[in-house]
XYZ file of C-alpha atoms in Angstrom:
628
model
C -170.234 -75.269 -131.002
C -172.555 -73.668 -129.026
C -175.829 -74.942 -128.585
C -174.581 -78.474 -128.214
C -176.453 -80.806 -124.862
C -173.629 -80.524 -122.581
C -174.562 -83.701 -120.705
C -172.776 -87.275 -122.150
C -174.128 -90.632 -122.177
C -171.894 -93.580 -121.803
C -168.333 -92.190 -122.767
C -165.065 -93.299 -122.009
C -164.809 -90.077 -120.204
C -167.495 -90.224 -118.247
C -168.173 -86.853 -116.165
C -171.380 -85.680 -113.949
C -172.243 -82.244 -115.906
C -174.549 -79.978 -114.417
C -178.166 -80.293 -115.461
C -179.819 -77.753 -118.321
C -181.648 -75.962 -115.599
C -178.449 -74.908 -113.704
C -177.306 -72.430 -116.510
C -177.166 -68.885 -115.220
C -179.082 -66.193 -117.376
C -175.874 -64.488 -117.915
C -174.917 -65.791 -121.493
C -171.382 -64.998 -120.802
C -171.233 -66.912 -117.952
C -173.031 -70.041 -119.481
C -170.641 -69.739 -122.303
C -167.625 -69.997 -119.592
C -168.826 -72.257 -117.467
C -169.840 -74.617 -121.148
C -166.014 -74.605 -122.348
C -165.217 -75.687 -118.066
C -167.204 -78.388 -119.227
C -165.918 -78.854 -122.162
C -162.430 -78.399 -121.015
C -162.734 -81.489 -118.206
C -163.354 -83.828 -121.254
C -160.862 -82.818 -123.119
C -158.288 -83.030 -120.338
C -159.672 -86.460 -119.384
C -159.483 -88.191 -123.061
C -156.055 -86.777 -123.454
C -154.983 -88.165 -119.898
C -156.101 -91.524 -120.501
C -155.213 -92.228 -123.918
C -152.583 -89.074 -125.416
C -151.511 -91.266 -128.453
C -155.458 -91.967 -129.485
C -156.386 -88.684 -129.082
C -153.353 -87.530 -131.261
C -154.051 -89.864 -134.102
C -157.334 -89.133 -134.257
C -157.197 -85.510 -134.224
C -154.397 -86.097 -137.258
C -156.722 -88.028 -139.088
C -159.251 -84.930 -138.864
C -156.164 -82.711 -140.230
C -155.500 -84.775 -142.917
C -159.423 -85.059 -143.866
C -159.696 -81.372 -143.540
C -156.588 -80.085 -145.769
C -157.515 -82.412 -148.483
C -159.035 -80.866 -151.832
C -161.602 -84.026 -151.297
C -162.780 -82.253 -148.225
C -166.370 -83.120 -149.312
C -166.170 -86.573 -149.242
C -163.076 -87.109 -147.058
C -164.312 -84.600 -143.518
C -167.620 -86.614 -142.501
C -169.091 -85.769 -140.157
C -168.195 -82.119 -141.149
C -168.788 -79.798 -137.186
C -171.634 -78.102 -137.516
C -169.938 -75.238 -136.061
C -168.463 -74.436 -139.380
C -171.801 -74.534 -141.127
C -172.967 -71.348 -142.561
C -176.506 -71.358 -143.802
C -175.828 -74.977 -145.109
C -172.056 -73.865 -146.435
C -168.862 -75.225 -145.374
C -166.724 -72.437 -144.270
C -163.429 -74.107 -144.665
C -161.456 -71.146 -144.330
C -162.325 -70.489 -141.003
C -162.094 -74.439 -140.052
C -158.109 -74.091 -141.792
C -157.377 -71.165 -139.713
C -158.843 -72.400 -135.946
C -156.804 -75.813 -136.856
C -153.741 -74.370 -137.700
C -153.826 -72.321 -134.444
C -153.959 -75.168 -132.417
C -151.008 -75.874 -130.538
C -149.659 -79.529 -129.765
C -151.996 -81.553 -127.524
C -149.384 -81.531 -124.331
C -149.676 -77.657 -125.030
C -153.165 -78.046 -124.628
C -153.107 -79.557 -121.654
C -151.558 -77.222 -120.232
C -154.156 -74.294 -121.200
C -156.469 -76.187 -119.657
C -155.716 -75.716 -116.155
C -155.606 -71.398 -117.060
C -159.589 -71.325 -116.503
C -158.944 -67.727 -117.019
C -157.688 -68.207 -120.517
C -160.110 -70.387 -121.636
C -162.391 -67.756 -123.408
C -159.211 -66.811 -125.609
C -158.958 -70.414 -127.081
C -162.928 -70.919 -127.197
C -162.820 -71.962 -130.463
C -159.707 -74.470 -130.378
C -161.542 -76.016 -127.591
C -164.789 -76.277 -129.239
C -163.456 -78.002 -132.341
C -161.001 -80.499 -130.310
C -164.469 -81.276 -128.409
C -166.386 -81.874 -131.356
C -162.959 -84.054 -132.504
C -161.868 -86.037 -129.197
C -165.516 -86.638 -127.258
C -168.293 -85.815 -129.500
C -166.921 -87.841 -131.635
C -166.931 -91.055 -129.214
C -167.889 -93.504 -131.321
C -166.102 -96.013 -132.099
C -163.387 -95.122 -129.505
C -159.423 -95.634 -130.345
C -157.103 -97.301 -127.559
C -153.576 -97.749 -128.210
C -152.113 -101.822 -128.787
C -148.755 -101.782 -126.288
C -145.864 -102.195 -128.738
C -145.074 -105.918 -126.868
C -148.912 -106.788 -128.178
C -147.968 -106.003 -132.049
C -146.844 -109.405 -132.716
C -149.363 -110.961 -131.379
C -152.410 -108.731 -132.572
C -150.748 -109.195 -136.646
C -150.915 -112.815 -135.820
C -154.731 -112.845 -136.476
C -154.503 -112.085 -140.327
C -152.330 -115.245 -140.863
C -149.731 -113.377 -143.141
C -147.246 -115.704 -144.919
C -145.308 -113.517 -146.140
C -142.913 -110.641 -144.776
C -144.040 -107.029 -144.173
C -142.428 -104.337 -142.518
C -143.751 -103.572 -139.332
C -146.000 -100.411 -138.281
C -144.876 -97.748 -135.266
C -148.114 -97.842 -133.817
C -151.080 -100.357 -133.933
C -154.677 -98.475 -132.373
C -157.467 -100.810 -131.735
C -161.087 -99.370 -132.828
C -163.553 -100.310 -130.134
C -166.930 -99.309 -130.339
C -169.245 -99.411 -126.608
C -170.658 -102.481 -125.784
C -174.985 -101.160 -125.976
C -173.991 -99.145 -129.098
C -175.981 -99.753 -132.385
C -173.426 -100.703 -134.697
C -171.737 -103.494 -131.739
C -175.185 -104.921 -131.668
C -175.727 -105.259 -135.580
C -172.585 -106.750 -135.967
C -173.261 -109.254 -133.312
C -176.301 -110.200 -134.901
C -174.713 -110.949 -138.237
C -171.791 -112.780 -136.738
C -174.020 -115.181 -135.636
C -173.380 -118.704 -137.218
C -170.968 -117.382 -138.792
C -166.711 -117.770 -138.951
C -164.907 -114.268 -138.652
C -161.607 -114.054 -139.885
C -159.143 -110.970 -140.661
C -157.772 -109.241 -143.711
C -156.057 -105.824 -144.363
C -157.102 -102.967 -146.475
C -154.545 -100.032 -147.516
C -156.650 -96.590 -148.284
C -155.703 -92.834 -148.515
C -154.764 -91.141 -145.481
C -157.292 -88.483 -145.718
C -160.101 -90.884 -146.020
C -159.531 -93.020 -142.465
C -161.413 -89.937 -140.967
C -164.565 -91.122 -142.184
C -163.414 -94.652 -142.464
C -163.354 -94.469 -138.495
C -166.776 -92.731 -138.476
C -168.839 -94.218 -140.847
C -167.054 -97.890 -141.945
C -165.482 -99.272 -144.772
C -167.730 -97.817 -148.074
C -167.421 -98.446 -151.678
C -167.004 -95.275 -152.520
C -164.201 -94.494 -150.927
C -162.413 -97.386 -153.468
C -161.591 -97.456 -157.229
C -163.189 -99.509 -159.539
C -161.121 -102.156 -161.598
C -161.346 -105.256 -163.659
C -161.912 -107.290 -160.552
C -165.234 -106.127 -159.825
C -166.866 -103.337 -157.338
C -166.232 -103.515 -153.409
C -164.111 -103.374 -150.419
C -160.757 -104.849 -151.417
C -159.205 -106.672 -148.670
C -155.984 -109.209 -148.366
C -154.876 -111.300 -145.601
C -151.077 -110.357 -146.726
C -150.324 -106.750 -144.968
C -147.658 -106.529 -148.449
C -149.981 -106.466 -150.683
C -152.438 -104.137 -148.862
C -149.638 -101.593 -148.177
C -149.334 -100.139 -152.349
C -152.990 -98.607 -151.428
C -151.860 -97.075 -148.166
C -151.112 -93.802 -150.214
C -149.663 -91.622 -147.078
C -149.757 -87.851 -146.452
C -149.101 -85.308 -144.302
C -151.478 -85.459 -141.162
C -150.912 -82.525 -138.392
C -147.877 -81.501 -138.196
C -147.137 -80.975 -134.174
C -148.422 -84.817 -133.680
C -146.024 -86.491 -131.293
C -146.700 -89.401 -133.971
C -144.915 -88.030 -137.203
C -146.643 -85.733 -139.386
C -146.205 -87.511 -142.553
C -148.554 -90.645 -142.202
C -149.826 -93.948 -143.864
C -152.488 -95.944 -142.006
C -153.907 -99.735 -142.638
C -157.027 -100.970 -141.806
C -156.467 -104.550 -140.051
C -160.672 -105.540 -140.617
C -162.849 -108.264 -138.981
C -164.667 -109.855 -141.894
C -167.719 -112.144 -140.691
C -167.341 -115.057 -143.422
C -170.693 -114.895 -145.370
C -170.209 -115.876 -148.798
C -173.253 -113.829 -149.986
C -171.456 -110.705 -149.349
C -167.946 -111.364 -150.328
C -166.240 -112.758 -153.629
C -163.403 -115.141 -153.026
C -160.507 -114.719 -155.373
C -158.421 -117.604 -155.401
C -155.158 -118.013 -156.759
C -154.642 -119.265 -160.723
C -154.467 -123.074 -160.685
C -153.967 -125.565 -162.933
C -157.064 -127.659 -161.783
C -159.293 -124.767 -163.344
C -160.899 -123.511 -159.822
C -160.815 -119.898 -159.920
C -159.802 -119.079 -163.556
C -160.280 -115.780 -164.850
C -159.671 -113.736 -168.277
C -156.188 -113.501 -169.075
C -156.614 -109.508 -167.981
C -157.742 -109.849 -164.766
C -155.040 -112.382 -163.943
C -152.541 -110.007 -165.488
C -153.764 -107.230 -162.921
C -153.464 -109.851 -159.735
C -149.699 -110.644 -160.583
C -149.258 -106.602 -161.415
C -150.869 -106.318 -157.770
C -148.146 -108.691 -156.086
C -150.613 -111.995 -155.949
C -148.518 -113.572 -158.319
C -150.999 -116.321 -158.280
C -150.394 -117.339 -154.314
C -152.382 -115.591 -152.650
C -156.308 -114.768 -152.225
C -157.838 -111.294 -152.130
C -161.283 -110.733 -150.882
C -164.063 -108.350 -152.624
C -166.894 -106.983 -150.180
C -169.970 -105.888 -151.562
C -171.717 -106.232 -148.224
C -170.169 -103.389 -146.025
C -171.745 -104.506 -143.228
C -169.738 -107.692 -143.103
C -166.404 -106.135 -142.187
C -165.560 -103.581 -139.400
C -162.024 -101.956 -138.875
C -160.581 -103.562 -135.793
C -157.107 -102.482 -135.711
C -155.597 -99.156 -137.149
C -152.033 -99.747 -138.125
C -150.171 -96.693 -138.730
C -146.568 -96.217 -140.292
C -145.031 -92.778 -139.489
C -141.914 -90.589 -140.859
C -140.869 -88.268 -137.882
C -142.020 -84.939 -138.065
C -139.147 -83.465 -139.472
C -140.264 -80.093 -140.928
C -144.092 -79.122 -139.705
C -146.587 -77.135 -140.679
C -147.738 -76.129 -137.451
C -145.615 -75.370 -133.865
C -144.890 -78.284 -132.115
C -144.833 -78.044 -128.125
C -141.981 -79.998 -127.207
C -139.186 -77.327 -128.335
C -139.182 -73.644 -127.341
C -140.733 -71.963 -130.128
C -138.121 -68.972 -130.003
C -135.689 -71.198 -131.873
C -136.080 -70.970 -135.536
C -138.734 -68.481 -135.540
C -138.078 -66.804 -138.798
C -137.986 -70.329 -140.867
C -141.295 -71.596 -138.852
C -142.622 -67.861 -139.653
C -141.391 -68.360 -143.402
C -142.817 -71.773 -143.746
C -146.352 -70.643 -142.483
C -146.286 -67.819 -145.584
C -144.812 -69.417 -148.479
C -146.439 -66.728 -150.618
C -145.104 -64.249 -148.604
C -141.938 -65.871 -148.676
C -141.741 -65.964 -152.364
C -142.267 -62.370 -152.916
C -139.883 -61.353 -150.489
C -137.397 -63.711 -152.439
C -138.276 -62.203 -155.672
C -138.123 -58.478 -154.530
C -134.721 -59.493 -152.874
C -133.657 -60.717 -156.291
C -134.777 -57.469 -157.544
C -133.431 -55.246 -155.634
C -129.790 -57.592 -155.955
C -129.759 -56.866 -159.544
C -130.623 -52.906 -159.215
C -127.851 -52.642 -156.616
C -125.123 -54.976 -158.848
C -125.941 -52.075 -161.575
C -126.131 -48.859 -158.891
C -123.112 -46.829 -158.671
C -124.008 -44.947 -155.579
C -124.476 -48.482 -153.888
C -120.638 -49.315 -155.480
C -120.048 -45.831 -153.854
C -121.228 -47.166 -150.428
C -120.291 -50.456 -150.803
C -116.472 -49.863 -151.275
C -116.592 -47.388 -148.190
C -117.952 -50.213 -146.252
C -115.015 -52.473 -147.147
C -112.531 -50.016 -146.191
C -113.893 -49.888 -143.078
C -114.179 -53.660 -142.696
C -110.405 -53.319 -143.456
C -109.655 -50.751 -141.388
C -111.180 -52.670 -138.357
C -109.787 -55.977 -139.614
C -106.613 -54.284 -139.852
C -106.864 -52.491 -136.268
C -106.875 -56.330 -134.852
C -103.981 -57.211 -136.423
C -102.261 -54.215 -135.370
C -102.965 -55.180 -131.634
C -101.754 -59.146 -132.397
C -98.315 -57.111 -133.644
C -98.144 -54.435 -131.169
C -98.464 -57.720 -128.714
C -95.404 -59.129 -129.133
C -93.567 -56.052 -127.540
C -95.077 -57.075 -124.270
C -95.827 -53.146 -123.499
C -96.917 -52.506 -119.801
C -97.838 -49.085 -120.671
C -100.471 -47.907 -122.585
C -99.668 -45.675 -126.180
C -101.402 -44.099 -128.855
C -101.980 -46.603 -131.537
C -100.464 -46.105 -134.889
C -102.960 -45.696 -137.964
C -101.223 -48.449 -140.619
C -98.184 -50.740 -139.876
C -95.824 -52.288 -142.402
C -94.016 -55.560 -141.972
C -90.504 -55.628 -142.957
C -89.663 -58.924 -144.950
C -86.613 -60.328 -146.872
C -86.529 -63.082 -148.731
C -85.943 -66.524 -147.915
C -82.477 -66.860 -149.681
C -81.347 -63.523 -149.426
C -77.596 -63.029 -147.367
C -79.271 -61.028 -144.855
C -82.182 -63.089 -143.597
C -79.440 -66.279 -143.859
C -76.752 -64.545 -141.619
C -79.667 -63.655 -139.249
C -80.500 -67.271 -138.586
C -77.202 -68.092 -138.298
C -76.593 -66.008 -135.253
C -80.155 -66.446 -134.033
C -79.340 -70.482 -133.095
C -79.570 -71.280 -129.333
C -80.904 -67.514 -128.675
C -83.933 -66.435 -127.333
C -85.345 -63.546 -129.777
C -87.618 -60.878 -128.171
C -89.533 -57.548 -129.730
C -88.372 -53.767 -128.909
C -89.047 -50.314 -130.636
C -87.140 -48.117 -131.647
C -87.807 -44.401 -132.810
C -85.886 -42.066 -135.372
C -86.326 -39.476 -137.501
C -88.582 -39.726 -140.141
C -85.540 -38.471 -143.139
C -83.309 -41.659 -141.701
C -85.867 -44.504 -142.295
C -85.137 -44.360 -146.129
C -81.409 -45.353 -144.589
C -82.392 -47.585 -141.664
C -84.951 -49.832 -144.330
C -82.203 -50.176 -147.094
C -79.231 -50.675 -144.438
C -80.665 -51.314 -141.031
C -80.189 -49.502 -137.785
C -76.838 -47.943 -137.455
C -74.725 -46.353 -134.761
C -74.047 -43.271 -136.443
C -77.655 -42.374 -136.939
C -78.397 -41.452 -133.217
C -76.962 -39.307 -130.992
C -74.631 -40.468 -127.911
C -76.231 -39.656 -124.653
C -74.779 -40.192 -120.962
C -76.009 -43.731 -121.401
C -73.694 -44.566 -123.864
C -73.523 -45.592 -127.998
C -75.399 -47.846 -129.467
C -79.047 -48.386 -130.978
C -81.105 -47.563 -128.271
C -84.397 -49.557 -127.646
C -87.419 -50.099 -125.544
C -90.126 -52.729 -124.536
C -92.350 -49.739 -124.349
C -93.922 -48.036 -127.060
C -94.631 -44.351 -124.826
C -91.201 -44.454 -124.437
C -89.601 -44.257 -127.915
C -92.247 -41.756 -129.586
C -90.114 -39.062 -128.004
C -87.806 -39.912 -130.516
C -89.393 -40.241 -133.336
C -89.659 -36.969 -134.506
C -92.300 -36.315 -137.228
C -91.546 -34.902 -140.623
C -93.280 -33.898 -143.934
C -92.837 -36.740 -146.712
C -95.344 -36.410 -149.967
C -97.924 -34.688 -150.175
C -100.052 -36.149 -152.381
C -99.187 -39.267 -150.202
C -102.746 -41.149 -149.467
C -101.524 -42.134 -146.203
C -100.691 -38.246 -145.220
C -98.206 -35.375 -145.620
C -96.806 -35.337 -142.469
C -95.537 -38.775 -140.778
C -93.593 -40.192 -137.997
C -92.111 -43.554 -137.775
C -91.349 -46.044 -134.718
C -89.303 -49.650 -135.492
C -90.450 -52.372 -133.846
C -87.496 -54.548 -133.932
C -86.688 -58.414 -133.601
C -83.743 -58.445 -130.990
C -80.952 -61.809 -130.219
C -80.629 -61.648 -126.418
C -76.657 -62.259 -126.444
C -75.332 -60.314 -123.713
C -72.135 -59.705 -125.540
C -73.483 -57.159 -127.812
C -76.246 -55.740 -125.746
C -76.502 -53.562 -122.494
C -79.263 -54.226 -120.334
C -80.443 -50.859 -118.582
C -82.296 -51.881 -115.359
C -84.034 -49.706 -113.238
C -83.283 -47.434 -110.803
C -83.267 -49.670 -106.994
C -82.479 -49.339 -102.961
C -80.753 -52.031 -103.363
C -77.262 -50.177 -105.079
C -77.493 -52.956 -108.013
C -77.367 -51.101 -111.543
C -77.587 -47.526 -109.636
C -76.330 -44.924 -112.271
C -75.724 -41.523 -111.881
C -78.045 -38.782 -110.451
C -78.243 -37.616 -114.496
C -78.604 -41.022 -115.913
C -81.363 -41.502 -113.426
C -82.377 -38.336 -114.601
C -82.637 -38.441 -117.920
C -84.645 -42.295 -117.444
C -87.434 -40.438 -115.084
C -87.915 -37.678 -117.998
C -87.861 -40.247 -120.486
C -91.261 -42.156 -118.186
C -89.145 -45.255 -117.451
C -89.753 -43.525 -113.554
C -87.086 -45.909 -112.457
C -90.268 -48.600 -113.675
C -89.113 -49.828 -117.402
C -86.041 -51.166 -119.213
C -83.542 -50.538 -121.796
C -81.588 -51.497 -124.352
C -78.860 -50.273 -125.808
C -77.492 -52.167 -128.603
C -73.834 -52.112 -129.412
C -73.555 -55.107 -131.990
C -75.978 -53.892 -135.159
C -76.340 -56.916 -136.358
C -78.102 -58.397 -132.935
C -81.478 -56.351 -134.121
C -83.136 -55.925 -137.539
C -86.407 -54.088 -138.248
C -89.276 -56.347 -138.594
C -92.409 -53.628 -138.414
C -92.906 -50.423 -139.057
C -95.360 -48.352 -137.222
C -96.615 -45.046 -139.307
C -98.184 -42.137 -137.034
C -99.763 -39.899 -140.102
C -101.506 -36.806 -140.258
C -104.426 -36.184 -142.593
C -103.572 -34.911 -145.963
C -105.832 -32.026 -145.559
C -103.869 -29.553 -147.387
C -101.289 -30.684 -149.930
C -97.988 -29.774 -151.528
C -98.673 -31.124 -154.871
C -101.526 -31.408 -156.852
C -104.197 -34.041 -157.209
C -104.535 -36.233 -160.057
C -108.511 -35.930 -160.008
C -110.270 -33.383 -162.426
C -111.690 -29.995 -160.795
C -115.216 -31.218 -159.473
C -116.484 -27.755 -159.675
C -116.412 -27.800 -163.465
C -119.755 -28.966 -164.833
C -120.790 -29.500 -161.659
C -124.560 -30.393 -161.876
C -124.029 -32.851 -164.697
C -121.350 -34.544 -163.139
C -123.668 -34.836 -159.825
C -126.656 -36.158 -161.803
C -123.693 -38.700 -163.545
C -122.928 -39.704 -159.535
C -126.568 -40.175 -158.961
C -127.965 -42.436 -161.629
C -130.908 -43.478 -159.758
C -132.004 -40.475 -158.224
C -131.770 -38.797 -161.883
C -133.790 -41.839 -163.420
C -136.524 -41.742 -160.885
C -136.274 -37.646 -161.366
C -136.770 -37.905 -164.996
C -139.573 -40.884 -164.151
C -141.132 -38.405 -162.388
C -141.283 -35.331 -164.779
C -142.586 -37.787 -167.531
C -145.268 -38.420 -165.224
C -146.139 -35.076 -164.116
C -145.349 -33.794 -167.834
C -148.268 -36.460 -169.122
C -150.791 -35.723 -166.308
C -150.701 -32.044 -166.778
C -151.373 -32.877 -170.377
C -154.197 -34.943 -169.966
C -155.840 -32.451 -166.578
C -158.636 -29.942 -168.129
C -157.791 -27.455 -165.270
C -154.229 -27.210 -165.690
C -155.418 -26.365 -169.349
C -157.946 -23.836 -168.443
C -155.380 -22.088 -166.516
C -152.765 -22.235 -168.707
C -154.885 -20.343 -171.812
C -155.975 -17.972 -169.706
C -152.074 -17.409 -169.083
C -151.445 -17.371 -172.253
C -154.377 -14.932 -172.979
C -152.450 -12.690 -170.567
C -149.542 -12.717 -171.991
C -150.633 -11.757 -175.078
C -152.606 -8.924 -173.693
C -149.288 -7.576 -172.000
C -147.463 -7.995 -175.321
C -149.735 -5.915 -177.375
C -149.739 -3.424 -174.800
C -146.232 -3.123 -174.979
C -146.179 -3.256 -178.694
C -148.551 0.572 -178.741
């Protein structure tokens, strides 16, 4: 808004600007110190009234998105004139980057940044203090009451959020008409429910006839002392959406209406004493309308009888906005603010997505991928439930990991898993592992861990166990199984086994101590220092075989890289190139996409046909040549 007087007469924000004659001659430096100016106004009307300022700038939102934009945003700011055109496009876009109001303030005190948000600052000028007439002050919630008390309602109404009285300066034009009309007159007060989008110029410029629809009753300002029946015209919308107010609106008009009967028709209620009887349709509309012939509704074809004195406004909290709000960090939810500010956008993307969906559900390569991703998702899903297992051993010492492990169930009813409860009662139960060769596991699995299957050391017999994992691998001495096997050719196995601590059928190998308690032989202690116990772990050596049972098996596998047997799958080198393209559908669609393409352009491109006669020419040349 450049060019505007930058000095103010009578405001409620009255400031002492510098004179005309102090600008500098460097235009930049007018232009900065104009939006200083500028930018003490603003601060001061938000300061001493935010909620006014908020409503009023919504009411200039609302005006300006509406498709009645020509009738609804007067005054329009001249700023966004273009040889006599509206530019609304770029009036949309400098609104929507405005930021909430306590944002706002905030800006304001950067004086540095103020030439980045010139053109917010300009418009919420022009809006806020430009604007100044009439001025709106918020009604204290404790006031409500008494300020709906004036209209002499009878009957029930919900009550509005927020009630904003319109006040225009005492030396103003429009206060001084008024008062002249008022005199000798009553002035009483009546309600009048309009658009949303149409209070903008309502403030501005009055109550007009326009702005209403005709119907049976006759032309003119409809007004009601009953805030019910008023509130079916309130038609709300969506204001701005970072108000601190809501930014879905509806707004009544509470009006002062000087009592002049040459400007306003009456319309009683239906009596039987024949005052105020109309044609059967227009007393059908009044009961439609909620009269139902008690009360009176009030038809101004003199606009300047009645002035809005009170805006009431009804809000919905701003639940989804169109525009950032201040109060919440704007981080959070960025993507859905993002994809609510470009729906089109938004759509595509949707649409390609849904695209794209249905080529992948009918790729094979993406099946190819796809089911290699869920393996892996298995295999890491898997590689946490391995450590929950390996967990209950209570290992101190740290081992290499097995690749799969298999639980080891019976059934609930079986004679095994029933004999093992029965001498599990009143024991404590604890994990242990085991290691064997790979050839006795078909045994061990079917029959369990027997005596006979390892060898008898200086320790003693018995099934010989350990809390540590490092320390039975040792033992379990690897072996080829199938080779076709998908798991691997060559395996080792380690039992992790559920042990009964009953002392009677179990010796407890403690380690080697000063103290002479469980001190073994020089070999024993030996043979437990080679084995990494280093006088550190303990075993077990299990002389009752019914005591332990195997309840996982741990699988240490080699890669099946070359095998004993056969595959089942074909030999891939045998028609190899059509059984790629067959792997690769896509790629040999687009391929053959693109060959028809090339194939029809070189058809249709003169050079490639020049060329390709003159090969032809040659050809021939070289054949006849040949032929003598």
């Amino acid at each position: 808004m450049d060019g505007e007087p930058e000095t103010l007469s009578d405001t409620a924000t009255n400031c002492n600007l510098a004179s005309a004659s102090e600008t500098l001659s460097d235009n930049n430096q007018a232009k900065l110190d104009s939006l200083e100016k500028k930018a003490v106004h603003l601060r001061l009307v938000l300061e001493k009234d935010f909620k006014a300022a908020d409503i009023k700038w919504s009411l200039f939102v609302a005006a300006a998105f509406s498709f009645r934009y020509e009738s609804c945003l007067r005054p329009f700011p001249p700023a966004f004139l273009k040889n006599g055109v509206k530019d609304m496009d770029e009036l949309l876009s400098v609104i929507t980057d405005v930021p909430a109001l306590d944002l706002v303030l905030q800006q304001l005190d950067n004086l540095d940044n103020l030439s980045n948000i010139s053109d917010i600052i300009d418009l919420l000028f022009y809006v806020l203090v430009r604007l100044k007439e009439p001025a709106l002050k918020t009604v204290p919630a404790e006031v409500h009451e008494t300020v709906l008390a004036n209209a002499h309602s009878t009957l029930s109404a919900p009550k509005p959020q927020y009630i904003f009285q319109v006040a225009s300066s005492c030396k103003s034009t429009a206060e001084t008409k008024w008062k002249e009309l008022a005199k000798n007159h009553h002035i009483f007060y009546a309600y009048h429910g309009n658009r949303l989008e149409n209070f903008y110029t309502i403030l501005n410029f009055g109550l007009q006839q326009h702005l209403n629809k005709n119907t049976l009753l006759g032309n003119g300002v409809y007004l009601s002392p009953e805030l019910n029946i008023s509130l079916p015209y309130s038609h709300g919308g969506f204001g701005w959406g970072a108000s601190c107010i809501g930014g879905h609106l509806s707004c009544i008009a509470m009006c002062e209406v000087i009592d002049a009967p040459e400007g306003i028709n009456y319309q009683k209620p239906v009596s039987n004493e024949g005052d105020g009887i109309y044609e059967d349709e227009k007393s059908k509309l009044l009961t439609e309308q909620g009269c139902d012939g008690q009360m009176t509704q009030y038809i101004v074809t003199n606009c300047d009888l009645v002035r809005v004195r009170y805006m009431l406004v009804y809000a919905k909290q701003p639940a989804s906005m169109r525009f950032p709000t201040a109060n919440v960090n704007r981080n959070v939810g960025g993507l859905r603010q993002w994809l609510a500010r470009h729906k089109l956008f938004s759509i595509l993307l949707g649409y390609g997505l849904m695209l794209a969906t249905i080529g992948f559900a009918n790729n094979q390569p993406i099946h190819y991928y796809y089911k290699i991703l869920l393996k892996k998702l298995d295999i890491a899903y898997s590689s946490v439930k391995h450590e929950t297992v390996l967990a209950n051993a209570h290992s101190t010492l740290s081992a290499p990991k097995p690749q799969y492990i298999f639980q080891v169930a019976s059934s609930c009813k079986s004679t095994a898993e029933t004999k093992w409860k029965e001498l599990a009662k009143n024991h404590h139960i604890f994990y242990a592992y085991h290691g064997n060769r790979l050839e006795n596991f078909y045994t061990i699995l079917n029959f369990g861990l027997q005596q006979h299957l390892n060898k008898n050391t200086l320790l003693g017999n018995g099934v010989y166990l350990s809390p540590e994992l490092n320390i039975s691998l040792p033992y379990s001495h690897g072996g080829f199984g199938w080779g076709a096997s998908c798991i691997g050719g060559h395996l080792s196995c380690i039992a992790m086994c559920e042990v009964i601590d009953a002392p009677e059928g179990i010796n407890y190998q403690k380690p080697v101590s000063n103290e002479g308690d469980g001190i073994y032989e020089d070999e024993k202690s030996k043979l437990l220092t080679e084995q990494g116990c280093d006088g550190q772990m303990t075993q077990y050596i299990v002389t009752n075989c019914d005591l332990v049972r195997v309840r996982y098996m741990l699988v240490y596998a080699k890669q099946p890289a070359s095998m004993r047997f056969p595959t089942a799958n074909v030999n891939r080198n045998v028609g190899g190139l059509r059984q790629w393209l067959a792997r690769h559908k896509l790629f040999s669609i687009l391929l053959g996409y693109g060959l028809m393409l090339a194939t029809i352009g070189f058809a249709n491109n003169q050079p490639i046909h020049y060329y390709y006669k003159i090969l032809l020419k040659k050809l021939d040349i070289a054949y006849s040549s040949v032929k003598v």
